[in-house]
Amino acid sequence: MTTSTPPIVSTIAGSDSSGGAGIQADLKTFAALNCYGTSIITALTAQNTTGVQDVSPVSPEFVKKQIESVLSDIQVSVFKTGMLHDAAVIHEVASTLKSFYNSRNDTVPPLIVDPVCVSTSGHTLLQEDAVQTLIDELFPLATLITPNKAEADLLLSKARGHDRYKISTIIDSQAVAMDLGRSFGSTNVLIKGGHISATVRELERFKELIVKGNFQKRINVEWDAIPGQNMEILRRNEIDLDDELVVDVLYEAQSNLTTLFARPRIHTTSTHGTGCTLSAAIACYIAQGFTMLESVRLAIAYTQTGIENAFPLGHGHGPLNHLHSVQQRQVPLPTSSNPYPFTKALIASHADLWKEYVEHSFVRQVGEGTLREECFVHFIKQDYHYLKYYARAYGLLVAKSHSFDAIQTATQTILNILNEVKMHKSFCEEWGISNEQLETAPESPATMAYGSYLLNVGLQGDGAKLLVALAACLLGYGEVGLWLISEASKGKDAWVKMEGNKYRKWIEDYGGESYQSAVKTGIDILETIAREDPPSQKRFDEWKEVWGMCTKLERNFWDMALELS
Amino acid sequence: MTTSTPPIVSTIAGSDSSGGAGIQADLKTFAALNCYGTSIITALTAQNTTGVQDVSPVSPEFVKKQIESVLSDIQVSVFKTGMLHDAAVIHEVASTLKSFYNSRNDTVPPLIVDPVCVSTSGHTLLQEDAVQTLIDELFPLATLITPNKAEADLLLSKARGHDRYKISTIIDSQAVAMDLGRSFGSTNVLIKGGHISATVRELERFKELIVKGNFQKRINVEWDAIPGQNMEILRRNEIDLDDELVVDVLYEAQSNLTTLFARPRIHTTSTHGTGCTLSAAIACYIAQGFTMLESVRLAIAYTQTGIENAFPLGHGHGPLNHLHSVQQRQVPLPTSSNPYPFTKALIASHADLWKEYVEHSFVRQVGEGTLREECFVHFIKQDYHYLKYYARAYGLLVAKSHSFDAIQTATQTILNILNEVKMHKSFCEEWGISNEQLETAPESPATMAYGSYLLNVGLQGDGAKLLVALAACLLGYGEVGLWLISEASKGKDAWVKMEGNKYRKWIEDYGGESYQSAVKTGIDILETIAREDPPSQKRFDEWKEVWGMCTKLERNFWDMALELS
C-alpha cells in the first residue's frame, strides 16, 4: 500500500498570526479538503479577531525566491492569491509565474485571484496604486477573480475610469460580474454577496425579470442549502419574502453563463477569513478536477457549513470552523512497523481481561500438565456445545456476506469447526466418554451465555460486528497456543512441559501451523474491515464493547471448567 | 448544537514555503489532531524538499507584535517554538511571554521548545551566539525541550563548557537527556533518536544493564509500534539482533524517570519536517490533557505513522503525511440553513429515480382524479401484501434496536401500519372488495421483490441500513402527499383536483398532519444516525445503494399498479 500524492495547491498571500485568515486559513482549508498545501508569504500581519494591528511587508525579491523554491521542486496544480500588499509584489508574482512556465513551454496552472484590498475590519491590505498592476499583470493569468462588494466597486471604477456605479442589489451584482469578466480579458468573476443586501422578494423579482427578458439560458439561480426539487418534506420553515439572503454571483466568461447562489443570511460574527477560505476551497475543488461551476458551488457550501459550525474564539469576528469536513480516524492507518493497528487496539482496549483469559489458570495447568482430568473433560463437553453455537454464528455470517470470497471464508470456518468437533469426539472416546455422554451432557450457563451472545450480536448488527465477536475465541486460542509453545521452548527449567504432558496434543494443535494460519486469516479480515470501512467513534466503541464482552465470556468459560460448574 | 472551541495551540517558528516543515507542518499537525492553530512567524525561508535556498529574518519587534496580537485576544493552551533565527528574537519571545502572563498574575502555559539549530539539509537556522540566549532565557519557561543528536551535543557542550562528550549510543542518549534536564533548571528533555544508531542487540544490552544496576524504577523501555504483552499473534517477523532501531529518550525531571521509545528504523526519504511535526503533536496532546509521558508516546506514534504513510513529493526529502489521522466526512455537518444533509444527500444521490417515483403517472392520475379504478384497486391489494413485509421489517428493526426509545419508535410504526391495514380494509369494503378477496389476491412479483429486499437488508446489515431501506417508502409517500396538496392549492387552474376526486381521502391522508409527523420523525432518526455514527465512504456508498434500490422498487410498484401486472 503506497499513499498517492494528493492534489497540490499553493497560496500566495499574507500571514494572519491569529490563524483565521491568510495563508493559515488557506492551509487549514487545503488540509480539510484533502489537498497538499504550499504557501508563499507576501506580508506578515500582527492580527487577531478584532482587527489588523500591524503589517510587515516582505520584499518582492524574497517573494520571488519562495515561488522559485516551490516551483522548481513541486508540481503545483492550482494557485490562489490573497493579500499581495503592493504593486512590486504583484509584479513579481505575475512575472515569476509567467517566466517559470514560459521557460518550460507550459501554461500557468489555474489561478484564483482573491483581490484582497481592505480587511473586514477596515485595514488597507493593498496599496491603492497597486490595483492597476493587479488588473494589468495578474488578471490576465487568472482563471477566476473573487471580489467582494467593495473590491468589485473599486475594480469597476478602474474599468470605467469613473466611480459613478456601485453595486447595491443583486441585479447590479449580475451586471457587474459580467462587465468585469468582459473588461478583464474574458476571465471568470465571482462577486461575493456577503456585503450586498438581498431578500427573497428581490430574488423572486429577479427571477421574473429573467423570464420576462428570456434570459433563462444565460442566468441560473441556485437555491443552495435550501431543499432542491422534490424535497418538499425537507422544508420545515415557511419562507418569508422579507427573509434576508446572501447571493454570490458567478459569471463564466467562456460560456457567457451567470449563476446566482442564494442561501439564507446567517447572523453571526464568525466571518473572519471567509473570503480567503472560499477562494482556497475553490482552488482545492478545481485541483480535484471539478468544473468551475461545481467548484464554486461546493466551495460555497463548504464555507457556509464552516461559518455555521464555528466555535467561539476571540473578542471580535471569530474564524470559521475549517475542519468540519473531516473526522478523526479511530483506528490508525496500518504501517510496515504497525501492520495490525485494529487488532492491537481491540486487545489493548481490554488488556487486563485479555490477560486473564489467555494466561488463565486453566491454561497454565494445561501447560504444566497438572490440570485435573475431570476439569478438562468438563471443558471438552462444554466446548462441544459451544462449537454448535459458534458454527451457527458463522452460518449467520454467511447470510450477512456481500461477496463469494466472504462466503467462502466463513464456510471454510464452519468446515473447520465440524472437523474440530470430530477431533473432540475421538478424543473423548480415548478418555472413555461415549458420543451419547457428550451429546447429552447438560449445557452450563456459561456456555449458553457465550453462545447466545454471539447469536445476539449476529442478529443485532452487521457482519463486521459479528466478526469482532467471533474473533475473541479464534485469536485467544491462537495466543494461548503460541504462548505455551514459546514457554515450553525455554529449556529444562521451562514451566510448560511437553514430555509426558497428557494435554500435549491440545497445545500443539492450537500452537501449530494449521490453527495459526486460521488466526492470521482472521486478523487480516479484521484489519481489512478497519481499513476499508473505517469506523466512527460510536461504531468503534461498540466493537470494543463486543470484544470486551467476548473476552470476559472466554475467561468465564475457563472459570467454569475449573469449577466444574 | 453549538460547536465547542478546540484546544488552542500556538507555534512560534519559521515559515517553510514548501509546506512540509515550520509553521506549515505545525498548522497541519494541529489540524490533524483537532486543535486550533495560531502561528507567530519568526523568519521566512525559501525552501523545498532539497534544502533551504534562503532565509529572510523577521524583526524582533514584529515577532513581539504578532505574539501580543494573539495573546491579547485568544487564550492559548500550549505553545511550541521552532526556528527562532537569532538571539534578539529569542529574547523577544521569552520576554513577551513572561511579561504578558506576569502582568496578569498568571504563569506561562506549557511551552515545548524544539531547539532548531541546523536543518536536515545542513542550513544554519539559528545563529551560533543565540544558543546561550536560548538556554538562559527560553529554557526556564520550557516544559519540554526536544533536541536531536546534533542539538543535544551542542547543548551539552554549552552546559559542560567543553565539547569532549558527544552522543553515539542509546546509553549516551539516556545519560545526556538526564544531564540536560538537570542542567537546565529541571526541565523535561526528549532526545530524538533519528540520528543516533541503535540495534536490537544494543537495546537488549541496555535492558540488561538496567536490571544489573537495579534501575527498573527509573528507566523504562517501551517497544512502541511493536506488539505489546499477550500479543504474540501479532508478531509476524522474527526480530533479528542486528535490526536497526530508532530510540527516542524522554527524561522527566520531576519524577526523575527516563523512558526509551524504541521502534524499527524505517528507510525512507520522507523525513522533511519530522522534528517540527513531533513537537507540534506533543503540544496538541498536552493541550488535550494528556500527561507528558502519554503525549510523547502518542506524538511519536502519530509522527511515525505519518512518515510511513508519506506520499511522493519533490526531489529531495519529502514531507510526511500529516493528515493520516483524519478522514473525509461523507455527510456534511447539519446547519440551521441545511438541517437535513443526510436525507438530502440520499435523495440527491438518485434524483432522477426519486423524481420518477414521487411524480409517477400513477400519482399524477390520482391528483387529477383520472386514475382507472381497477388500477387503484390493484394497487391497494398489492399494498396490503406489501404492508405485511413492511411491518415484519420493522419487527426486525425492533430486534436490532439498542435502546427502549428505538424499540418504542419502531413498535409505534408497526401499530401505525396495522392501522393503515384497517383503513385499507374498510376502504376496500366501500369499493365492494371483500376481506377474503383482499387476503387471497395473488401477490405480484413487484410486491414480493420489494418486500423480500427489505427483509434481505434487515438480515444482512445493521439497524442503520435497515432504516435507510425503510425510509424510501415513508418519505416518498410524504413527498407525494405534500406535492399533491401544494399543487391543489394553486387555485382554479391547478391540475390537482380535490373537489369530486374519488382519491381525495388518499391524498389528504398522506399530505395530512398525522402522516407528515411520522415523516418528520423518520427524517430526524436518519439525521441522528449520520450525525452520531458518521459513515465511512464504503458504508455511505452502501446506504446510497440501498436507498436507490428501494426508490426503484417503489417506482416499479406504481408501474405494476398501472399495468395491472
XYZ file of C-alpha atoms in Angstrom, chain B residues 115-497:
383
model
C 15.794 23.937 19.735
C 16.095 24.092 15.945
C 19.708 24.948 15.109
C 20.519 23.312 11.810
C 18.199 21.953 9.112
C 18.405 18.339 7.959
C 19.957 19.688 4.775
C 22.697 21.455 6.768
C 21.411 25.028 6.637
C 22.042 27.051 9.810
C 18.675 28.008 11.254
C 19.895 29.518 14.499
C 22.865 31.870 14.735
C 25.567 30.384 16.920
C 25.671 33.068 19.578
C 21.947 32.589 20.062
C 22.263 29.184 21.721
C 23.245 30.707 25.054
C 20.214 33.051 24.891
C 18.032 30.031 24.228
C 19.438 28.325 27.331
C 19.342 31.391 29.548
C 16.035 32.930 28.576
C 13.743 30.395 26.923
C 14.608 27.091 28.620
C 13.485 28.386 32.044
C 9.991 28.754 30.557
C 10.033 25.368 28.804
C 8.038 22.297 29.838
C 9.984 20.181 27.392
C 12.948 20.625 25.078
C 13.285 18.292 22.099
C 16.838 18.311 20.673
C 18.069 15.887 18.031
C 21.547 14.396 18.353
C 23.414 17.417 16.938
C 21.427 19.844 19.069
C 21.852 17.732 22.187
C 25.608 17.614 21.590
C 25.688 21.385 21.200
C 23.609 21.961 24.317
C 25.775 19.522 26.265
C 28.932 21.362 25.261
C 27.358 24.629 26.440
C 26.321 23.052 29.733
C 29.774 21.479 30.260
C 31.843 24.345 28.876
C 33.694 21.971 26.536
C 32.693 19.509 23.833
C 34.531 16.373 24.824
C 31.315 14.348 25.023
C 29.064 13.508 22.099
C 26.137 11.109 21.884
C 26.867 7.969 19.943
C 24.758 5.244 21.582
C 21.431 4.974 23.346
C 23.294 4.689 26.631
C 24.688 8.145 25.905
C 21.225 9.429 24.986
C 19.855 8.342 28.311
C 22.727 9.912 30.239
C 22.663 13.150 28.243
C 18.874 13.532 28.479
C 19.139 13.336 32.250
C 22.160 15.606 32.315
C 20.475 18.281 30.210
C 17.267 18.038 32.189
C 19.162 18.643 35.421
C 21.442 21.314 33.962
C 18.659 23.484 32.571
C 16.577 24.038 35.677
C 14.710 20.761 35.925
C 13.108 20.719 32.519
C 11.893 17.636 30.690
C 14.083 16.565 27.785
C 13.300 14.427 24.756
C 16.338 13.439 22.716
C 15.188 12.343 19.279
C 16.864 9.198 18.044
C 16.677 9.775 14.297
C 20.411 10.404 14.001
C 21.573 8.042 16.732
C 22.401 4.495 15.691
C 20.820 1.679 17.673
C 20.164 -2.003 17.144
C 18.046 -4.580 18.891
C 21.281 -6.011 20.336
C 22.235 -2.669 21.861
C 18.791 -2.183 23.299
C 18.828 -5.686 24.799
C 22.242 -4.956 26.324
C 20.893 -1.710 27.731
C 17.955 -3.566 29.258
C 20.379 -5.968 30.945
C 22.290 -3.003 32.365
C 19.065 -1.593 33.753
C 18.393 -4.851 35.576
C 22.021 -5.199 36.759
C 22.089 -1.634 38.059
C 18.633 -2.098 39.572
C 17.357 0.927 37.649
C 13.966 -0.618 36.779
C 12.131 2.048 38.725
C 13.983 4.858 36.976
C 14.266 3.663 33.368
C 11.523 2.161 31.226
C 11.830 0.767 27.746
C 8.750 0.855 25.522
C 8.725 -1.105 22.307
C 6.221 1.167 20.731
C 4.695 0.047 17.441
C 5.821 -3.473 18.297
C 3.150 -5.832 19.641
C 2.605 -5.476 23.370
C 2.109 -8.048 26.094
C -0.028 -11.064 25.182
C 0.117 -10.102 21.507
C 2.309 -12.922 20.192
C -0.219 -13.500 17.400
C 0.525 -10.016 16.003
C 4.242 -10.699 15.635
C 4.854 -11.830 12.113
C 8.581 -11.343 11.559
C 11.279 -12.728 13.747
C 13.301 -9.964 15.333
C 16.967 -10.034 14.436
C 19.538 -8.723 16.901
C 21.096 -6.650 14.120
C 17.809 -4.937 13.225
C 18.173 -1.185 13.383
C 16.002 0.816 15.728
C 15.118 4.424 16.350
C 15.127 5.141 20.069
C 13.802 8.430 21.421
C 14.692 9.126 25.041
C 12.446 11.114 27.355
C 13.751 12.311 30.696
C 11.108 13.657 33.070
C 12.723 15.945 35.600
C 10.085 15.923 38.304
C 9.755 12.158 38.585
C 13.389 11.509 37.622
C 12.012 8.900 35.221
C 13.551 8.059 31.845
C 11.559 6.338 29.101
C 13.041 4.896 25.922
C 10.652 4.655 22.972
C 12.035 2.064 20.573
C 10.696 1.200 17.128
C 12.027 -0.287 13.904
C 14.034 2.148 11.777
C 12.236 2.843 8.526
C 14.368 3.523 5.495
C 12.665 6.443 3.851
C 13.440 9.874 2.480
C 10.157 11.316 3.745
C 11.629 12.980 6.805
C 11.312 16.678 5.969
C 9.731 18.413 8.956
C 9.740 15.375 11.254
C 11.083 17.333 14.232
C 8.587 20.180 13.786
C 5.756 17.675 13.499
C 6.755 15.714 16.583
C 6.937 18.769 18.833
C 3.698 20.145 17.355
C 1.963 16.835 18.070
C 3.283 16.780 21.649
C 1.858 20.304 22.081
C -1.552 19.101 20.844
C -1.715 16.117 23.167
C -0.611 18.239 26.154
C -3.339 20.731 25.207
C -5.846 17.860 25.210
C -4.939 16.971 28.783
C -2.616 14.016 28.345
C 0.407 13.698 30.642
C 3.888 14.431 29.308
C 4.635 10.701 29.013
C 1.374 9.922 27.200
C 1.754 12.956 24.950
C 5.255 11.990 23.864
C 4.169 8.379 23.276
C 1.145 9.430 21.205
C 3.102 12.069 19.286
C 5.827 9.559 18.367
C 3.169 7.162 17.063
C 1.450 9.974 15.119
C 4.739 11.083 13.541
C 5.851 7.530 12.748
C 2.521 6.747 11.070
C 2.898 9.991 9.085
C 6.360 9.007 7.882
C 5.249 5.509 6.914
C 2.170 6.794 5.080
C 4.049 9.568 3.256
C 3.382 10.173 -0.433
C 5.992 11.062 -3.047
C 6.597 14.826 -3.231
C 9.564 16.815 -4.519
C 13.047 15.693 -5.474
C 14.659 15.549 -2.040
C 13.418 14.713 1.434
C 9.647 14.788 1.078
C 7.201 15.737 3.812
C 5.374 13.202 5.916
C 1.647 12.679 5.584
C 0.201 14.879 8.314
C -3.419 14.094 7.662
C -3.322 10.334 8.137
C -5.227 10.772 11.396
C -8.364 12.163 9.767
C -10.784 11.028 7.117
C -13.211 12.993 4.981
C -16.713 13.307 6.362
C -19.196 11.847 3.862
C -22.252 13.644 5.186
C -21.737 17.352 5.943
C -22.459 18.545 9.450
C -26.012 19.886 9.737
C -26.524 23.640 9.983
C -29.544 25.833 10.580
C -29.767 26.546 6.850
C -29.131 22.911 5.880
C -30.579 20.867 8.740
C -31.083 17.568 6.874
C -27.852 16.975 4.964
C -28.094 13.173 5.105
C -31.639 12.866 3.787
C -30.822 15.492 1.159
C -27.744 13.531 0.084
C -29.756 10.301 -0.175
C -32.419 11.915 -2.331
C -29.810 13.744 -4.443
C -27.858 10.502 -4.953
C -30.699 9.144 -7.120
C -32.538 12.364 -8.024
C -33.889 11.072 -11.343
C -35.221 7.815 -9.917
C -36.708 9.702 -6.991
C -38.500 12.087 -9.375
C -39.831 9.132 -11.406
C -41.140 7.730 -8.129
C -42.716 10.766 -6.457
C -44.039 12.294 -9.698
C -45.150 8.959 -11.162
C -48.047 8.873 -13.682
C -49.966 6.926 -11.065
C -49.561 9.867 -8.686
C -50.478 12.410 -11.346
C -53.606 10.472 -12.274
C -54.545 10.207 -8.598
C -54.152 14.004 -8.375
C -56.264 14.621 -11.467
C -58.786 12.014 -10.306
C -58.429 10.295 -13.680
C -56.836 7.035 -12.473
C -58.752 3.936 -13.581
C -60.423 2.353 -10.578
C -59.078 -1.100 -11.334
C -55.532 0.246 -11.144
C -56.182 1.757 -7.757
C -57.838 -1.423 -6.532
C -54.875 -3.453 -7.779
C -52.569 -1.049 -6.000
C -54.497 -1.336 -2.738
C -54.482 -5.135 -2.886
C -50.751 -5.235 -3.510
C -50.105 -2.580 -0.871
C -51.987 -4.829 1.562
C -49.432 -7.593 0.905
C -46.565 -5.146 0.966
C -47.529 -3.770 4.377
C -47.125 -7.239 5.849
C -43.479 -7.268 4.761
C -43.115 -3.686 5.906
C -44.428 -4.485 9.404
C -42.187 -7.568 9.603
C -39.171 -5.464 8.637
C -39.967 -3.076 11.498
C -40.133 -6.156 13.708
C -36.563 -6.917 12.638
C -35.716 -3.323 13.457
C -37.082 -3.822 16.980
C -34.822 -6.877 17.309
C -31.864 -4.801 16.132
C -32.514 -1.877 18.477
C -30.109 -0.738 21.203
C -32.472 1.331 23.348
C -36.051 1.363 24.584
C -36.507 4.631 22.686
C -35.632 2.903 19.425
C -37.855 -0.076 20.350
C -40.705 2.330 21.136
C -40.428 4.206 17.834
C -40.236 1.038 15.733
C -43.155 -0.523 17.622
C -45.264 2.603 17.143
C -44.606 2.314 13.423
C -45.863 -1.286 13.451
C -49.035 -0.075 15.175
C -49.391 2.644 12.524
C -49.042 0.024 9.813
C -51.710 -2.137 11.444
C -53.947 0.919 11.490
C -53.250 1.590 7.811
C -54.213 -2.009 7.072
C -57.525 -1.465 8.833
C -58.106 1.620 6.661
C -57.306 -0.446 3.573
C -59.908 -2.987 4.593
C -62.687 -0.505 5.229
C -61.797 1.309 2.039
C -61.985 -1.962 0.108
C -65.379 -2.689 1.604
C -66.595 0.670 0.260
C -65.364 -0.349 -3.175
C -67.047 -3.727 -2.916
C -63.938 -5.799 -2.292
C -64.369 -8.382 0.430
C -61.814 -9.164 3.095
C -61.379 -12.566 1.546
C -60.708 -11.134 -1.913
C -58.077 -8.867 -0.348
C -56.466 -11.699 1.546
C -56.365 -14.102 -1.383
C -55.364 -11.680 -4.133
C -52.234 -13.155 -5.759
C -49.077 -11.326 -4.848
C -47.341 -9.543 -7.728
C -43.644 -10.167 -8.377
C -43.054 -6.415 -7.858
C -44.567 -6.629 -4.374
C -42.630 -9.737 -3.456
C -39.366 -8.243 -4.806
C -39.702 -5.104 -2.715
C -40.858 -6.879 0.450
C -38.156 -9.527 0.215
C -35.499 -6.897 -0.407
C -36.414 -5.131 2.839
C -36.073 -8.374 4.807
C -32.832 -9.172 2.993
C -31.343 -5.820 4.009
C -32.622 -6.400 7.544
C -30.908 -9.779 7.708
C -27.682 -8.681 6.107
C -26.956 -5.383 7.793
C -27.439 -3.407 10.963
C -30.313 -1.214 12.106
C -28.977 1.887 10.349
C -29.004 0.209 6.954
C -32.493 -1.179 7.522
C -33.735 2.284 8.483
C -32.392 3.679 5.205
C -34.245 0.928 3.306
C -37.487 1.605 5.177
C -37.230 5.383 4.658
C -37.755 5.375 0.872
C -41.403 4.345 1.338
C -42.085 6.528 4.374
C -40.518 9.666 2.895
C -41.682 9.156 -0.699
C -45.370 8.952 0.228
C -44.872 12.049 2.371
C -43.369 13.891 -0.602
C -46.240 12.756 -2.841
C -48.806 13.946 -0.292
C -47.195 17.378 0.117
C -46.759 17.812 -3.624
C -50.366 16.971 -4.483
C -51.730 19.192 -1.719
C -49.470 22.053 -2.738
C -50.437 21.682 -6.416
C -54.127 21.526 -5.480
C -53.793 24.817 -3.624
C -52.825 26.685 -6.806
C -56.371 27.874 -7.473
C -58.869 27.040 -10.185
C -56.260 26.253 -12.867
C -54.500 23.694 -10.685
C -54.168 20.284 -12.312
C -54.734 18.531 -8.996
C -58.467 18.465 -8.299
